[in-house]
Coordinates of C-alpha atoms in Angstrom, one line a residue:
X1087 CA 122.8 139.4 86.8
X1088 CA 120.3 140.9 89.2
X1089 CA 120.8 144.5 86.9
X1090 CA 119.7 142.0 84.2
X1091 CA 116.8 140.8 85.2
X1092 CA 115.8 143.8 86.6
X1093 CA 115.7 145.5 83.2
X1094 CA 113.8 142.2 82.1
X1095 CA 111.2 142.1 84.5
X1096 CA 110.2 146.3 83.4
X1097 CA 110.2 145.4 79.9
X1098 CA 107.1 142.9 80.7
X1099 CA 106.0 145.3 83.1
X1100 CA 105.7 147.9 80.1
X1101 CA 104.4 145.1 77.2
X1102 CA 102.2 143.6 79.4
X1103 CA 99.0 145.5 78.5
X1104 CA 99.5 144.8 74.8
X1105 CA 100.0 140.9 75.7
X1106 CA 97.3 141.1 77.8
X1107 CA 94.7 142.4 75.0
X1108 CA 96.6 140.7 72.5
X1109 CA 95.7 136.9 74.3
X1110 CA 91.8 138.5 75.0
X1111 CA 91.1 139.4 71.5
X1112 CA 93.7 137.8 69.2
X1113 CA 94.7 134.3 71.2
X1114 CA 91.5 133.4 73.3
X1115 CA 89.1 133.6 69.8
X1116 CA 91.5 131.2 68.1
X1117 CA 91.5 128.8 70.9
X1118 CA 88.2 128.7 71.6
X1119 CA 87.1 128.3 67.7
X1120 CA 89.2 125.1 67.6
X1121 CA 87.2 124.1 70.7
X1122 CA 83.8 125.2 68.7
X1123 CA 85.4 123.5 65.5
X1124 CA 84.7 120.2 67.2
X1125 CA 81.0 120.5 68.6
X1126 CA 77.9 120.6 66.6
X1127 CA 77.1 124.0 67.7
X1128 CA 74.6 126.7 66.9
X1129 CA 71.3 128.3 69.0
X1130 CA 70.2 125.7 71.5
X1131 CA 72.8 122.6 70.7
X1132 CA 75.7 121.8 71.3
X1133 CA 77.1 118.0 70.8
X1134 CA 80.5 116.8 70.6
X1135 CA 81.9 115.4 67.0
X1136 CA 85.3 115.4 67.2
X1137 CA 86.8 115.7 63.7
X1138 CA 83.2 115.7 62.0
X1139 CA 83.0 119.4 60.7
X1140 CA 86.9 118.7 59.1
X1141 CA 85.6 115.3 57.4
X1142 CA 82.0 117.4 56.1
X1143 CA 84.2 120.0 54.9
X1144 CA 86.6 118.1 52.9
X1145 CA 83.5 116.0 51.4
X1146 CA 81.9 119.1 50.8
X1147 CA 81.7 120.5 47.1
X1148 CA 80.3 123.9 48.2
X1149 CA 83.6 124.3 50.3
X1150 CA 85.9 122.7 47.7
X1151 CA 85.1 125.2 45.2
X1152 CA 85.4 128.1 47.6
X1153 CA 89.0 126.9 48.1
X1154 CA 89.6 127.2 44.8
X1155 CA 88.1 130.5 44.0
X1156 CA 90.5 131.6 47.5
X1157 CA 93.6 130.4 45.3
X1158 CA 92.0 131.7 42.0
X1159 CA 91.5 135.1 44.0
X1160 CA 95.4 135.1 46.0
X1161 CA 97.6 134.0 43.1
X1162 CA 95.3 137.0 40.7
X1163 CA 95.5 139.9 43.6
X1164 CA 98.9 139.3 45.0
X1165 CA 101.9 139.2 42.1
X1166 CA 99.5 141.7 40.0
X1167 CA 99.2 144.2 43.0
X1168 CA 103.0 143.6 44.0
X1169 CA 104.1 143.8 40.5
X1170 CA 102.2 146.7 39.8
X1171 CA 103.1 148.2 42.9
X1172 CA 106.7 147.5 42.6
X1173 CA 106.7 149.1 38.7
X1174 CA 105.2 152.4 39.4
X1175 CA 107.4 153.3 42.2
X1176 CA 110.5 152.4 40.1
X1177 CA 109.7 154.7 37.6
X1178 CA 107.6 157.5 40.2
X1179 CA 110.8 157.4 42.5
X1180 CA 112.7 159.0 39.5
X1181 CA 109.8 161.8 39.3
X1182 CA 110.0 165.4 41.1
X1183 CA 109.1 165.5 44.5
X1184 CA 105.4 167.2 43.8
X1185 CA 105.1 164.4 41.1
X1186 CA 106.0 161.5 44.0
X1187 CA 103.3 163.0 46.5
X1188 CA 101.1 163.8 43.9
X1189 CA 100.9 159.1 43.2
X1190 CA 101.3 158.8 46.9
X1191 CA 98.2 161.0 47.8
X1192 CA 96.3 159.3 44.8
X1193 CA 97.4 155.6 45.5
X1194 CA 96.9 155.8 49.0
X1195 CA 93.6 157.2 48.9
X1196 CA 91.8 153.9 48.5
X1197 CA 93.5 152.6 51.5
X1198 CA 91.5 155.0 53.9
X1199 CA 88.5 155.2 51.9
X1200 CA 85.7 152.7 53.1
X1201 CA 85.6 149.3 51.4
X1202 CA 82.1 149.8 51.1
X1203 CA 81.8 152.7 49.1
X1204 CA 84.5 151.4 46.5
X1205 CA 82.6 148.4 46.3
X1206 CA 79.9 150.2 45.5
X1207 CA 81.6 152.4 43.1
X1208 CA 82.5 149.7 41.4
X1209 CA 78.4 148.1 41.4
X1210 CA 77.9 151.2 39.2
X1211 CA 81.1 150.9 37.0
X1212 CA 79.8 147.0 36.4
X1213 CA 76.9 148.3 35.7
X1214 CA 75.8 145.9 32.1
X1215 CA 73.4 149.0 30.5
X1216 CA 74.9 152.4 32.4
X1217 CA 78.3 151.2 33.0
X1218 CA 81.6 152.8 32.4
X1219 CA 83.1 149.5 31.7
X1220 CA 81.0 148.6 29.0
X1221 CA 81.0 152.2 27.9
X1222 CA 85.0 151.7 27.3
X1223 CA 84.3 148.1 25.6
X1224 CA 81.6 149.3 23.4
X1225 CA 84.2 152.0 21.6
X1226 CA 86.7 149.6 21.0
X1227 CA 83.7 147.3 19.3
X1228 CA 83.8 145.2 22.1
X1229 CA 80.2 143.5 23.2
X1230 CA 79.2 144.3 26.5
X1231 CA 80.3 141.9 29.4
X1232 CA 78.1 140.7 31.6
X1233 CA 80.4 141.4 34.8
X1234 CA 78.6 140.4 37.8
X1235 CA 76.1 137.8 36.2
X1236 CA 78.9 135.7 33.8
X1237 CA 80.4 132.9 36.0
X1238 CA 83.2 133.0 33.8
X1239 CA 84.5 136.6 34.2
X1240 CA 82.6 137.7 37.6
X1241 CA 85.8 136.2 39.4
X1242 CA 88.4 138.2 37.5
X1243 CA 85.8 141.3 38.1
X1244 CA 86.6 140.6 42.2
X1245 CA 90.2 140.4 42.0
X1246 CA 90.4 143.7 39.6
X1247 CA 88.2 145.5 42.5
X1248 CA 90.6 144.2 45.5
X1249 CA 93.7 145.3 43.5
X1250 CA 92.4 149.0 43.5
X1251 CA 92.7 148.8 47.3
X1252 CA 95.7 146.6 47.7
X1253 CA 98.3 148.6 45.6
X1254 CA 98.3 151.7 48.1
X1255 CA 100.7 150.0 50.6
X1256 CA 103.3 148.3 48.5
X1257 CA 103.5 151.4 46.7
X1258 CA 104.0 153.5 49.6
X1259 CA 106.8 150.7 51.2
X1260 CA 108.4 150.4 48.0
X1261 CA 108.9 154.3 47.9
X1262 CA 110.4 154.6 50.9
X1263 CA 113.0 150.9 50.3
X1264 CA 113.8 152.9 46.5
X1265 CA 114.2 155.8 48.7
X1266 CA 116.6 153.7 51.5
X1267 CA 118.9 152.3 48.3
X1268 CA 122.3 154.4 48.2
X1269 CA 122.7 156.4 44.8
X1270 CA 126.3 155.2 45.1
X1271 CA 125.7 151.2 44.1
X1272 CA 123.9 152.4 41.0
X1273 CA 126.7 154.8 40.4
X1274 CA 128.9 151.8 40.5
X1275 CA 127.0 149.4 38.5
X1276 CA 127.2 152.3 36.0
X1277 CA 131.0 152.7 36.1
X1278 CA 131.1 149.0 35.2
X1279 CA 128.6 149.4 32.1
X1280 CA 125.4 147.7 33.5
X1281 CA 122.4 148.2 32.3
X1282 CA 119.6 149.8 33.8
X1283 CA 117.3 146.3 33.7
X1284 CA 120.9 144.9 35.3
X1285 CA 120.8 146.9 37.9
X1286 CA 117.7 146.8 38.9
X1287 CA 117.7 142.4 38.7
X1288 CA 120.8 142.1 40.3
X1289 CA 121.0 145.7 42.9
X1290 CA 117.8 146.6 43.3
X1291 CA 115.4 143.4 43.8
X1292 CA 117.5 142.0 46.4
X1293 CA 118.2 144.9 48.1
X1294 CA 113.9 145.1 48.4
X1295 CA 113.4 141.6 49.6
X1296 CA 112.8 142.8 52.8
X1297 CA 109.9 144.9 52.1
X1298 CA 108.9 142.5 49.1
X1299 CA 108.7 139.7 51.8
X1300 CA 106.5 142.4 54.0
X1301 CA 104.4 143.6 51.1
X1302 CA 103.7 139.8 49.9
X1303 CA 103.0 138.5 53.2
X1304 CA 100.5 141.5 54.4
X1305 CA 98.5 141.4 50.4
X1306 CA 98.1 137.9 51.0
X1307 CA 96.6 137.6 54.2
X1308 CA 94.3 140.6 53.0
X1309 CA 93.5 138.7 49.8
X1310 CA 92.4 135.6 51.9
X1311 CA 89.8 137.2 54.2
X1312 CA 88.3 139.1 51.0
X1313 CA 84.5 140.0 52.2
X1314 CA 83.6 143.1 51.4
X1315 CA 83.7 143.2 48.0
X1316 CA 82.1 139.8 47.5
X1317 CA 79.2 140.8 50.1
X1318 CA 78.4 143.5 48.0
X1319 CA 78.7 142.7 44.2
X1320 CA 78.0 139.3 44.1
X1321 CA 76.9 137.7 47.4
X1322 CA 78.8 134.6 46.3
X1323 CA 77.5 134.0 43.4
X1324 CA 76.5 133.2 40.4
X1325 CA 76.4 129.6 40.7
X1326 CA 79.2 129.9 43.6
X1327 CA 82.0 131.1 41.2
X1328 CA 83.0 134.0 43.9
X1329 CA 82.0 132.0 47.0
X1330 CA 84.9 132.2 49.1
X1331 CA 86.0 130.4 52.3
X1332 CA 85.8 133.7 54.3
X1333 CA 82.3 134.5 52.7
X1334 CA 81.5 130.9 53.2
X1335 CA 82.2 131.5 56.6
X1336 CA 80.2 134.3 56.9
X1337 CA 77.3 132.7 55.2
X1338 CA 77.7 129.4 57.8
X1339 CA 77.7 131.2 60.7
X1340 CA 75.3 134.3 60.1
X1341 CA 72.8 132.6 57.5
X1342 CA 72.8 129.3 58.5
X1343 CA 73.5 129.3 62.4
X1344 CA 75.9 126.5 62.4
X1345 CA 78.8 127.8 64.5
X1346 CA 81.0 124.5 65.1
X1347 CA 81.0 124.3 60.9
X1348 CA 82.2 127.9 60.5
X1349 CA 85.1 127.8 63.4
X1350 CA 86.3 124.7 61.5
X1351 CA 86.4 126.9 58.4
X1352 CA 88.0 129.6 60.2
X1353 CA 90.7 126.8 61.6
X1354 CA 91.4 125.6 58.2
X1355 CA 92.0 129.2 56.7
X1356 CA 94.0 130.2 59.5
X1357 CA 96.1 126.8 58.4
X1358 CA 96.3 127.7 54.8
X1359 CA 97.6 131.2 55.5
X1360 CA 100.1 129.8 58.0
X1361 CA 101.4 127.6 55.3
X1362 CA 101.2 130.3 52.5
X1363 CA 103.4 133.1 54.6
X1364 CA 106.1 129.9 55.8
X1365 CA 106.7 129.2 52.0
X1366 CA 106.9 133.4 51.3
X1367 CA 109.1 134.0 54.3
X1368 CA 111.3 130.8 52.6
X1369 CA 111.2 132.3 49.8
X1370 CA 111.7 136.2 50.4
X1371 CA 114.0 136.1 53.7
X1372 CA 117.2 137.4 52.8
X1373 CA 120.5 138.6 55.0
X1374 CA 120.6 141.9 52.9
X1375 CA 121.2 145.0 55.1
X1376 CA 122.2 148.4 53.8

């Protein structure tokens, strides 16, 4: 027993820097913007209103609409990046080895590349007179879009963006699950005449649900904090069609100096992503090992 809790006590001895700047940058900030959540607060003030900033919120048209371009902007970027993701490296696992680094280099490239300068990059690509978007619509006889302007494609412009930059990691993770799957279960499947969609529903898929689960979780939470891009191209806008709740944030807390109001925005995405990864780690968990 005492050997036990010897062996105990040095394994907190050796975490306990990590827990300790984990609960002074990760735990103490949440805590103290529920405490903030319920204060009118900004430069100079500060008065108690209990539940006030939730109630303004949910009466709130401006924030209504930013949780629906959130949703709008998770359920486009996540099952087109993990699809995506999950379809190339299916068919570049199969490939030669220079081939395999070859799509590795090129989709992980984004990942460490600034989000600034692809958003950028992307400013000049949207461009409505110089750009290579319209350039490509205006061979195919295509009029030319008003990307970052039209209310009702500038959303859909901000989720193609963030899917540049969120299909580097699944692809990379699903490389390296195709990679972990032993040749001999397909070889079986074979034997027994399935086919190649077959084996890849029934072996493959489940077999992956560990990384999927890993994959769908980490995209989402990136999709819901979305800022960069939307900073940059659109500043929220037109007409708040790309007004998110983490830009919406920003704008509260930044623009407008009303602290308490942004924490409870910040508390009430932290509650929407909690609820989002419980229902994918439902879904996704699985007793597969291999």
């Amino acid at each position: 027993m005492a050997s036990r809790a010897y062996r105990e006590f040095w394994g907190f001895f050796f975490i306990l820097p990590f827990l300790l700047v984990f609960a002074a940058f990760e735990i103490y900030p949440f805590v103290d913007a529920i405490y903030l959540s319920l204060f009118d607060y900004g430069i100079g003030r500060k008065e108690w209103v209990g539940f006030g900033n939730y109630t303004h919120l949910l009466g709130d048209d401006v924030f209504l609409k930013s949780i629906r371009n959130t949703f709008l902007l998770v359920l486009g970027v996540v099952p087109l990046s993990v699809g995506f993701s999950l379809a190339t490296a299916s068919i570049v696992i199969h490939k030669s080895a220079a081939v395999a680094s070859f799509f590795r280099a090129s989709f992980y490239l984004p990942i460490v590349t600034s989000q600034v300068i692809l958003s950028i990059a992307w400013l000049w690509i949207y461009n409505p007179m110089t750009g290579v978007a319209n350039y490509g619509l205006s061979l195919l006889g295509i009029e030319p879009v008003m990307w970052l302007s039209d209310s009702s494609v500038t959303l859909i412009a901000v989720i193609l963006v963030v899917i540049t930059w969120c299909v580097g990691q699944p692809f990379i993770l699903y490389m390296a699950g195709l990679g972990g799957i032993p040749a001999s279960y397909g070889e079986a499947a074979s034997i027994d005449g399935a086919s190649p969609w077959r084996k890849f529903w029934s072996i493959t898929l489940p077999l992956l649900k560990p990384t999927t689960l890993y994959v769908v979780v980490t995209t989402t939470i990136g999709a819901f904090q979305t800022f960069v891009v939307i900073q940059l191209l659109t500043g929220g806008g037109p007409n708040y069609s790309t007004t998110t709740i983490m830009y919406l944030l920003y704008e509260t807390a930044f623009k407008y100096g009303n602290l308490g109001l942004a924490s409870a925005m910040g508390v009430l995405l932290a509650i929407l992503i909690s609820i989002f990864s419980l229902i994918q780690f439902k879904f996704f968990r699985s007793d597969v090992e291999y």
